[in-house]
Short mmCIF file of N, CA and C in Angstrom, two decimals:
data_model
loop_
_atom_site.label_atom_id
_atom_site.label_comp_id
_atom_site.label_asym_id
_atom_site.label_seq_id
_atom_site.Cartn_x
_atom_site.Cartn_y
_atom_site.Cartn_z
N UNK A 1 90.92 92.74 151.09
CA UNK A 1 92.05 91.98 150.62
C UNK A 1 91.67 90.53 150.35
N UNK A 2 90.82 89.96 151.25
CA UNK A 2 90.41 88.58 151.05
C UNK A 2 89.62 88.44 149.77
N UNK A 3 88.82 89.47 149.42
CA UNK A 3 88.06 89.41 148.18
C UNK A 3 88.98 89.49 146.96
N UNK A 4 90.04 90.21 147.04
CA UNK A 4 90.96 90.34 145.94
C UNK A 4 91.66 89.01 145.64
N UNK A 5 92.09 88.29 146.66
CA UNK A 5 92.73 86.99 146.48
C UNK A 5 91.74 86.01 145.85
N UNK A 6 90.52 86.02 146.31
CA UNK A 6 89.47 85.16 145.76
C UNK A 6 89.26 85.45 144.27
N UNK A 7 89.22 86.71 143.89
CA UNK A 7 89.04 87.10 142.50
C UNK A 7 90.23 86.67 141.64
N UNK A 8 91.43 86.69 142.20
CA UNK A 8 92.61 86.25 141.45
C UNK A 8 92.52 84.76 141.11
N UNK A 9 91.99 83.96 142.06
CA UNK A 9 91.84 82.53 141.79
C UNK A 9 90.82 82.27 140.69
N UNK A 10 89.78 83.08 140.64
CA UNK A 10 88.76 82.90 139.61
C UNK A 10 89.28 83.30 138.24
N UNK A 11 90.15 84.23 138.17
CA UNK A 11 90.63 84.75 136.89
C UNK A 11 91.82 83.97 136.34
N UNK A 12 92.39 83.01 137.09
CA UNK A 12 93.56 82.26 136.62
C UNK A 12 93.18 81.34 135.46
N UNK A 13 93.98 81.30 134.37
CA UNK A 13 93.67 80.45 133.22
C UNK A 13 93.84 78.96 133.57
N UNK A 14 93.02 78.11 132.95
CA UNK A 14 93.11 76.66 133.15
C UNK A 14 94.27 76.12 132.32
N UNK A 15 94.99 75.14 132.84
CA UNK A 15 96.10 74.51 132.14
C UNK A 15 95.69 73.09 131.77
N UNK A 16 95.68 72.75 130.49
CA UNK A 16 95.33 71.40 130.05
C UNK A 16 96.01 71.12 128.72
N UNK A 17 96.43 69.88 128.55
CA UNK A 17 96.95 69.43 127.27
C UNK A 17 95.82 68.69 126.56
N UNK A 18 95.51 69.11 125.34
CA UNK A 18 94.45 68.48 124.56
C UNK A 18 95.07 67.93 123.30
N UNK A 19 94.79 66.66 123.04
CA UNK A 19 95.31 66.01 121.84
C UNK A 19 94.12 65.37 121.11
N UNK A 20 93.98 65.69 119.83
CA UNK A 20 92.89 65.13 119.03
C UNK A 20 93.51 64.45 117.82
N UNK A 21 93.14 63.15 117.60
CA UNK A 21 93.66 62.40 116.45
C UNK A 21 92.51 61.75 115.71
N UNK A 22 92.56 61.84 114.40
CA UNK A 22 91.58 61.17 113.55
C UNK A 22 92.35 60.23 112.64
N UNK A 23 91.95 58.94 112.67
CA UNK A 23 92.60 57.93 111.84
C UNK A 23 91.55 57.33 110.92
N UNK A 24 91.84 57.29 109.64
CA UNK A 24 90.91 56.68 108.68
C UNK A 24 91.64 55.57 107.94
N UNK A 25 90.89 54.55 107.56
CA UNK A 25 91.50 53.48 106.77
C UNK A 25 90.44 52.76 105.95
N UNK A 26 90.87 52.26 104.81
CA UNK A 26 90.05 51.38 103.99
C UNK A 26 90.87 50.15 103.68
N UNK A 27 90.20 49.02 103.63
CA UNK A 27 90.87 47.76 103.29
C UNK A 27 90.03 47.09 102.21
N UNK A 28 90.63 46.88 101.06
CA UNK A 28 89.96 46.22 99.94
C UNK A 28 90.68 44.91 99.67
N UNK A 29 89.94 43.80 99.59
CA UNK A 29 90.54 42.48 99.42
C UNK A 29 89.87 41.75 98.27
N UNK A 30 90.69 41.16 97.41
CA UNK A 30 90.21 40.27 96.35
C UNK A 30 90.89 38.93 96.60
N UNK A 31 90.08 37.90 96.89
CA UNK A 31 90.62 36.58 97.23
C UNK A 31 91.27 35.90 96.03
N UNK A 32 92.33 35.17 96.30
CA UNK A 32 93.00 34.37 95.27
C UNK A 32 92.26 33.03 95.14
N UNK A 33 92.46 32.36 94.04
CA UNK A 33 91.90 31.02 93.87
C UNK A 33 92.61 30.08 94.83
N UNK A 34 91.88 29.09 95.34
CA UNK A 34 92.47 28.14 96.28
C UNK A 34 91.80 26.79 96.12
N UNK A 35 92.60 25.74 96.28
CA UNK A 35 92.07 24.38 96.24
C UNK A 35 92.72 23.59 97.36
N UNK A 36 91.90 22.84 98.08
CA UNK A 36 92.40 21.97 99.15
C UNK A 36 91.88 20.57 98.85
N UNK A 37 92.76 19.58 98.86
CA UNK A 37 92.35 18.21 98.53
C UNK A 37 92.93 17.24 99.55
N UNK A 38 92.16 16.21 99.86
CA UNK A 38 92.62 15.13 100.74
C UNK A 38 92.50 13.82 99.99
N UNK A 39 93.58 13.08 99.93
CA UNK A 39 93.57 11.77 99.27
C UNK A 39 93.34 10.70 100.32
N UNK A 40 92.44 9.77 100.05
CA UNK A 40 92.24 8.65 100.98
C UNK A 40 92.99 7.44 100.46
N UNK A 41 93.42 6.60 101.36
CA UNK A 41 94.13 5.38 101.01
C UNK A 41 93.18 4.19 100.97
N UNK A 42 93.67 3.07 100.45
CA UNK A 42 92.87 1.84 100.39
C UNK A 42 92.81 1.18 101.75
N UNK A 43 91.72 0.46 101.97
CA UNK A 43 91.64 -0.40 103.15
C UNK A 43 90.83 -1.63 102.80
N UNK A 44 91.23 -2.76 103.37
CA UNK A 44 90.55 -4.03 103.13
C UNK A 44 90.52 -4.80 104.43
N UNK A 45 89.38 -5.42 104.71
CA UNK A 45 89.31 -6.28 105.89
C UNK A 45 88.39 -7.45 105.59
N UNK A 46 88.71 -8.59 106.18
CA UNK A 46 87.87 -9.78 106.08
C UNK A 46 87.88 -10.43 107.45
N UNK A 47 86.71 -10.87 107.90
CA UNK A 47 86.61 -11.51 109.21
C UNK A 47 85.53 -12.58 109.14
N UNK A 48 85.69 -13.63 109.91
CA UNK A 48 84.67 -14.67 109.92
C UNK A 48 84.94 -15.70 110.98
N UNK A 49 83.94 -16.52 111.20
CA UNK A 49 84.11 -17.66 112.11
C UNK A 49 83.41 -18.86 111.49
N UNK A 50 84.02 -20.03 111.66
CA UNK A 50 83.53 -21.29 111.09
C UNK A 50 83.47 -21.25 109.57
N UNK A 51 84.45 -20.57 108.95
CA UNK A 51 84.56 -20.55 107.50
C UNK A 51 86.02 -20.76 107.12
N UNK A 52 86.23 -21.28 105.93
CA UNK A 52 87.56 -21.37 105.35
C UNK A 52 87.62 -20.36 104.22
N UNK A 53 88.79 -19.69 104.08
CA UNK A 53 88.95 -18.72 103.00
C UNK A 53 89.97 -19.24 102.00
N UNK A 54 89.83 -18.78 100.78
CA UNK A 54 90.80 -19.15 99.75
C UNK A 54 90.88 -18.04 98.72
N UNK A 55 92.04 -17.90 98.13
CA UNK A 55 92.18 -16.95 97.03
C UNK A 55 92.07 -17.68 95.70
N UNK A 56 91.67 -18.94 95.76
CA UNK A 56 91.50 -19.74 94.54
C UNK A 56 92.66 -20.66 94.26
N UNK A 57 93.77 -20.48 94.98
CA UNK A 57 94.91 -21.36 94.75
C UNK A 57 95.20 -22.24 95.96
N UNK A 58 95.04 -21.69 97.15
CA UNK A 58 95.35 -22.44 98.36
C UNK A 58 94.29 -22.15 99.42
N UNK A 59 93.77 -23.20 100.04
CA UNK A 59 92.77 -23.02 101.10
C UNK A 59 93.41 -22.33 102.30
N UNK A 60 92.63 -21.48 102.98
CA UNK A 60 93.13 -20.77 104.15
C UNK A 60 94.02 -19.59 103.80
N UNK A 61 94.07 -19.21 102.52
CA UNK A 61 94.94 -18.13 102.08
C UNK A 61 94.11 -16.95 101.57
N UNK A 62 94.53 -15.77 101.92
CA UNK A 62 93.92 -14.55 101.40
C UNK A 62 94.96 -13.88 100.53
N UNK A 63 94.60 -13.55 99.31
CA UNK A 63 95.52 -12.95 98.35
C UNK A 63 96.04 -11.61 98.85
N UNK A 64 97.28 -11.34 98.53
CA UNK A 64 97.86 -10.04 98.90
C UNK A 64 97.37 -8.94 97.97
N UNK A 65 96.81 -9.30 96.83
CA UNK A 65 96.30 -8.29 95.90
C UNK A 65 97.42 -7.58 95.17
N UNK A 66 97.06 -6.48 94.49
CA UNK A 66 98.04 -5.72 93.74
C UNK A 66 97.87 -4.23 94.03
N UNK A 67 98.93 -3.48 93.79
CA UNK A 67 98.88 -2.03 93.95
C UNK A 67 99.27 -1.40 92.62
N UNK A 68 98.38 -0.57 92.07
CA UNK A 68 98.63 0.11 90.80
C UNK A 68 98.33 1.59 90.98
N UNK A 69 99.26 2.45 90.66
CA UNK A 69 99.12 3.92 90.82
C UNK A 69 98.71 4.29 92.24
N UNK A 70 99.23 3.56 93.20
CA UNK A 70 98.94 3.86 94.60
C UNK A 70 97.60 3.35 95.07
N UNK A 71 96.89 2.55 94.25
CA UNK A 71 95.57 2.02 94.61
C UNK A 71 95.68 0.51 94.80
N UNK A 72 95.27 0.04 95.97
CA UNK A 72 95.30 -1.39 96.29
C UNK A 72 94.05 -2.06 95.74
N UNK A 73 94.24 -3.20 95.10
CA UNK A 73 93.12 -4.03 94.64
C UNK A 73 93.28 -5.39 95.28
N UNK A 74 92.36 -5.76 96.18
CA UNK A 74 92.50 -7.07 96.82
C UNK A 74 92.20 -8.18 95.82
N UNK A 75 92.78 -9.33 96.06
CA UNK A 75 92.48 -10.47 95.20
C UNK A 75 91.08 -10.98 95.49
N UNK A 76 90.63 -11.93 94.69
CA UNK A 76 89.32 -12.53 94.90
C UNK A 76 89.40 -13.45 96.10
N UNK A 77 88.46 -13.30 97.02
CA UNK A 77 88.43 -14.11 98.23
C UNK A 77 87.15 -14.94 98.21
N UNK A 78 87.26 -16.23 98.42
CA UNK A 78 86.09 -17.10 98.53
C UNK A 78 86.07 -17.67 99.95
N UNK A 79 84.88 -17.76 100.52
CA UNK A 79 84.72 -18.33 101.86
C UNK A 79 83.77 -19.51 101.78
N UNK A 80 84.18 -20.64 102.38
CA UNK A 80 83.31 -21.81 102.42
C UNK A 80 83.07 -22.19 103.88
N UNK A 81 81.89 -22.70 104.12
CA UNK A 81 81.48 -23.06 105.48
C UNK A 81 82.27 -24.28 105.93
N UNK A 82 82.81 -24.26 107.18
CA UNK A 82 83.56 -25.39 107.73
C UNK A 82 82.67 -26.62 107.88
N UNK A 83 81.54 -26.45 108.54
CA UNK A 83 80.62 -27.56 108.80
C UNK A 83 79.27 -27.21 108.21
N UNK A 84 78.92 -27.77 107.08
CA UNK A 84 77.63 -27.45 106.48
C UNK A 84 76.50 -27.61 107.50
N UNK A 85 75.63 -26.63 107.56
CA UNK A 85 74.49 -26.65 108.47
C UNK A 85 74.81 -26.03 109.83
N UNK A 86 76.10 -25.80 110.16
CA UNK A 86 76.46 -25.18 111.43
C UNK A 86 76.43 -23.67 111.29
N UNK A 87 76.39 -22.97 112.42
CA UNK A 87 76.39 -21.51 112.40
C UNK A 87 77.73 -21.00 111.89
N UNK A 88 77.71 -19.91 111.12
CA UNK A 88 78.94 -19.29 110.65
C UNK A 88 78.68 -17.80 110.41
N UNK A 89 79.77 -17.05 110.30
CA UNK A 89 79.66 -15.64 109.93
C UNK A 89 80.87 -15.29 109.08
N UNK A 90 80.65 -14.33 108.17
CA UNK A 90 81.75 -13.86 107.32
C UNK A 90 81.41 -12.45 106.85
N UNK A 91 82.37 -11.56 106.92
CA UNK A 91 82.18 -10.21 106.39
C UNK A 91 83.48 -9.76 105.72
N UNK A 92 83.29 -8.87 104.78
CA UNK A 92 84.43 -8.37 104.01
C UNK A 92 84.11 -6.93 103.62
N UNK A 93 85.10 -6.05 103.72
CA UNK A 93 84.88 -4.67 103.28
C UNK A 93 86.13 -4.16 102.57
N UNK A 94 85.90 -3.24 101.65
CA UNK A 94 87.00 -2.68 100.86
C UNK A 94 86.68 -1.23 100.54
N UNK A 95 87.63 -0.36 100.78
CA UNK A 95 87.53 1.05 100.38
C UNK A 95 88.65 1.30 99.38
N UNK A 96 88.27 1.77 98.20
CA UNK A 96 89.27 2.02 97.16
C UNK A 96 89.90 3.38 97.36
N UNK A 97 91.20 3.44 97.22
CA UNK A 97 91.95 4.69 97.37
C UNK A 97 91.79 5.59 96.16
N UNK A 98 92.10 6.85 96.36
CA UNK A 98 92.22 7.79 95.25
C UNK A 98 93.55 7.51 94.56
N UNK A 99 93.57 7.55 93.25
CA UNK A 99 94.81 7.30 92.51
C UNK A 99 95.82 8.42 92.78
N UNK A 100 97.08 8.04 92.80
CA UNK A 100 98.15 9.02 92.98
C UNK A 100 98.34 9.75 91.66
N UNK A 101 98.27 11.11 91.66
CA UNK A 101 98.45 11.83 90.40
C UNK A 101 99.87 11.66 89.86
N UNK A 102 99.99 11.68 88.55
CA UNK A 102 101.31 11.53 87.93
C UNK A 102 101.98 12.87 87.68
N UNK A 103 101.21 13.97 87.80
CA UNK A 103 101.80 15.30 87.62
C UNK A 103 101.01 16.29 88.48
N UNK A 104 101.62 17.44 88.71
CA UNK A 104 100.95 18.48 89.50
C UNK A 104 99.77 19.03 88.72
N UNK A 105 98.68 19.39 89.41
CA UNK A 105 97.54 19.96 88.68
C UNK A 105 97.87 21.35 88.16
N UNK A 106 97.26 21.71 87.05
CA UNK A 106 97.45 23.06 86.53
C UNK A 106 96.50 24.00 87.28
N UNK A 107 96.72 25.28 87.18
CA UNK A 107 95.93 26.27 87.90
C UNK A 107 94.45 26.11 87.53
N UNK A 108 93.62 26.02 88.54
CA UNK A 108 92.18 25.88 88.32
C UNK A 108 91.72 24.45 88.14
N UNK A 109 92.65 23.50 87.95
CA UNK A 109 92.27 22.10 87.78
C UNK A 109 92.19 21.42 89.14
N UNK A 110 91.22 20.54 89.30
CA UNK A 110 91.05 19.82 90.55
C UNK A 110 91.17 18.33 90.27
N UNK A 111 92.00 17.65 91.05
CA UNK A 111 92.17 16.20 90.89
C UNK A 111 90.93 15.46 91.35
N UNK A 112 90.87 14.17 91.02
CA UNK A 112 89.71 13.36 91.39
C UNK A 112 89.91 12.71 92.76
N UNK A 113 90.07 13.55 93.78
CA UNK A 113 90.21 13.05 95.14
C UNK A 113 88.84 12.98 95.82
N UNK A 114 88.77 12.24 96.90
CA UNK A 114 87.50 12.03 97.59
C UNK A 114 87.00 13.27 98.31
N UNK A 115 87.88 14.12 98.80
CA UNK A 115 87.48 15.29 99.57
C UNK A 115 88.18 16.52 98.99
N UNK A 116 87.43 17.34 98.24
CA UNK A 116 88.03 18.49 97.56
C UNK A 116 87.19 19.73 97.82
N UNK A 117 87.87 20.83 98.16
CA UNK A 117 87.22 22.14 98.27
C UNK A 117 87.98 23.08 97.35
N UNK A 118 87.27 23.69 96.41
CA UNK A 118 87.91 24.59 95.46
C UNK A 118 87.14 25.90 95.41
N UNK A 119 87.88 27.00 95.46
CA UNK A 119 87.28 28.33 95.44
C UNK A 119 87.87 29.10 94.26
N UNK A 120 86.99 29.68 93.46
CA UNK A 120 87.45 30.47 92.32
C UNK A 120 88.05 31.79 92.81
N UNK A 121 88.87 32.39 91.98
CA UNK A 121 89.46 33.69 92.31
C UNK A 121 88.38 34.76 92.37
N UNK A 122 88.59 35.74 93.23
CA UNK A 122 87.66 36.85 93.33
C UNK A 122 87.73 37.74 92.10
N UNK A 123 86.67 38.53 91.91
CA UNK A 123 86.60 39.45 90.78
C UNK A 123 86.43 40.86 91.35
N UNK A 124 87.41 41.72 91.12
CA UNK A 124 87.37 43.06 91.71
C UNK A 124 86.14 43.84 91.26
N UNK A 125 85.78 43.73 89.99
CA UNK A 125 84.61 44.46 89.50
C UNK A 125 84.71 45.93 89.85
N UNK A 126 83.70 46.47 90.51
CA UNK A 126 83.70 47.90 90.88
C UNK A 126 84.11 48.10 92.33
N UNK A 127 84.84 47.18 92.91
CA UNK A 127 85.28 47.27 94.30
C UNK A 127 86.04 48.58 94.54
N UNK A 128 85.58 49.37 95.52
CA UNK A 128 86.24 50.65 95.83
C UNK A 128 85.89 51.07 97.25
N UNK A 129 86.70 51.92 97.80
CA UNK A 129 86.44 52.48 99.12
C UNK A 129 87.12 53.83 99.26
N UNK A 130 86.37 54.82 99.77
CA UNK A 130 86.93 56.15 99.99
C UNK A 130 86.44 56.68 101.33
N UNK A 131 87.22 57.60 101.89
CA UNK A 131 86.84 58.31 103.11
C UNK A 131 87.17 59.78 102.88
N UNK A 132 86.16 60.65 103.03
CA UNK A 132 86.38 62.08 102.81
C UNK A 132 87.01 62.72 104.04
N UNK A 133 87.46 63.96 103.89
CA UNK A 133 88.06 64.68 105.03
C UNK A 133 87.02 64.95 106.12
N UNK A 134 85.73 64.85 105.80
CA UNK A 134 84.68 65.00 106.81
C UNK A 134 84.37 63.67 107.50
N UNK A 135 85.06 62.58 107.11
CA UNK A 135 84.85 61.29 107.74
C UNK A 135 83.73 60.47 107.14
N UNK A 136 83.30 60.80 105.93
CA UNK A 136 82.24 60.05 105.27
C UNK A 136 82.86 58.85 104.57
N UNK A 137 82.41 57.64 104.94
CA UNK A 137 82.93 56.41 104.37
C UNK A 137 82.02 55.98 103.22
N UNK A 138 82.62 55.69 102.05
CA UNK A 138 81.86 55.19 100.91
C UNK A 138 82.52 53.90 100.45
N UNK A 139 81.75 52.81 100.50
CA UNK A 139 82.24 51.50 100.08
C UNK A 139 81.40 51.04 98.89
N UNK A 140 82.05 50.58 97.82
CA UNK A 140 81.35 50.06 96.66
C UNK A 140 81.65 48.57 96.55
N UNK A 141 80.59 47.76 96.51
CA UNK A 141 80.76 46.30 96.46
C UNK A 141 81.46 45.88 95.19
N UNK A 142 82.26 44.83 95.31
CA UNK A 142 82.91 44.26 94.14
C UNK A 142 82.19 42.99 93.73
N UNK A 143 82.88 42.15 92.99
CA UNK A 143 82.30 40.89 92.55
C UNK A 143 82.47 39.82 93.62
N UNK A 144 82.24 38.58 93.23
CA UNK A 144 82.37 37.44 94.14
C UNK A 144 83.81 37.35 94.66
N UNK A 145 83.97 36.91 95.91
CA UNK A 145 85.30 36.72 96.49
C UNK A 145 86.00 38.01 96.86
N UNK A 146 85.24 39.07 97.17
CA UNK A 146 85.86 40.34 97.56
C UNK A 146 85.29 40.80 98.91
N UNK A 147 86.00 41.68 99.57
CA UNK A 147 85.50 42.32 100.79
C UNK A 147 86.07 43.73 100.87
N UNK A 148 85.30 44.61 101.51
CA UNK A 148 85.74 45.99 101.69
C UNK A 148 85.39 46.43 103.10
N UNK A 149 86.33 47.09 103.76
CA UNK A 149 86.14 47.59 105.12
C UNK A 149 86.60 49.03 105.16
N UNK A 150 85.79 49.92 105.72
CA UNK A 150 86.17 51.32 105.90
C UNK A 150 85.94 51.69 107.35
N UNK A 151 86.87 52.44 107.93
CA UNK A 151 86.70 52.83 109.33
C UNK A 151 87.26 54.23 109.57
N UNK A 152 86.63 54.93 110.54
CA UNK A 152 87.09 56.24 110.99
C UNK A 152 87.15 56.17 112.51
N UNK A 153 88.30 56.54 113.05
CA UNK A 153 88.49 56.53 114.49
C UNK A 153 88.87 57.94 114.93
N UNK A 154 88.15 58.46 115.91
CA UNK A 154 88.45 59.78 116.45
C UNK A 154 88.75 59.64 117.92
N UNK A 155 89.91 60.14 118.34
CA UNK A 155 90.33 60.04 119.74
C UNK A 155 90.63 61.44 120.28
N UNK A 156 90.08 61.73 121.44
CA UNK A 156 90.30 63.03 122.11
C UNK A 156 90.86 62.74 123.48
N UNK A 157 92.05 63.28 123.76
CA UNK A 157 92.71 63.07 125.04
C UNK A 157 92.90 64.42 125.72
N UNK A 158 92.40 64.53 126.95
CA UNK A 158 92.56 65.75 127.75
C UNK A 158 93.34 65.36 128.99
N UNK A 159 94.46 66.09 129.23
CA UNK A 159 95.29 65.81 130.42
C UNK A 159 95.29 67.04 131.30
#
């Protein structure tokens, strides 16, 4: 009898839930044209010791300059030594701004700004991607500015 019970345990079917999933995907991308621009502004500085400055009309005066199309132009500055033969220092610096555009740029046009990054549109060319029912991934390169990704995922779950 003990042998019969043992044999029954050996002959009992196994119980398990099995789930199998296969996921395939391809992603084909053709980049759009893009332009990024940064406009810099004007800056002016003058510094000195033991000097007199003038804009040509009044001693000790620095011209306010003019602004045209968003670009500052400093006036002419002259510096003269306070005490001839004595130590003095004078420095002046100017950075010219990018002009403010009067209209929006057209597609593909880049303004004359100091810092510009422009990327042409991608060309699809022969860009393609396929995945067969056997899971074989085939990717065909496209032109500039394209990317292709193919993937196959197989998941087996036993509970």
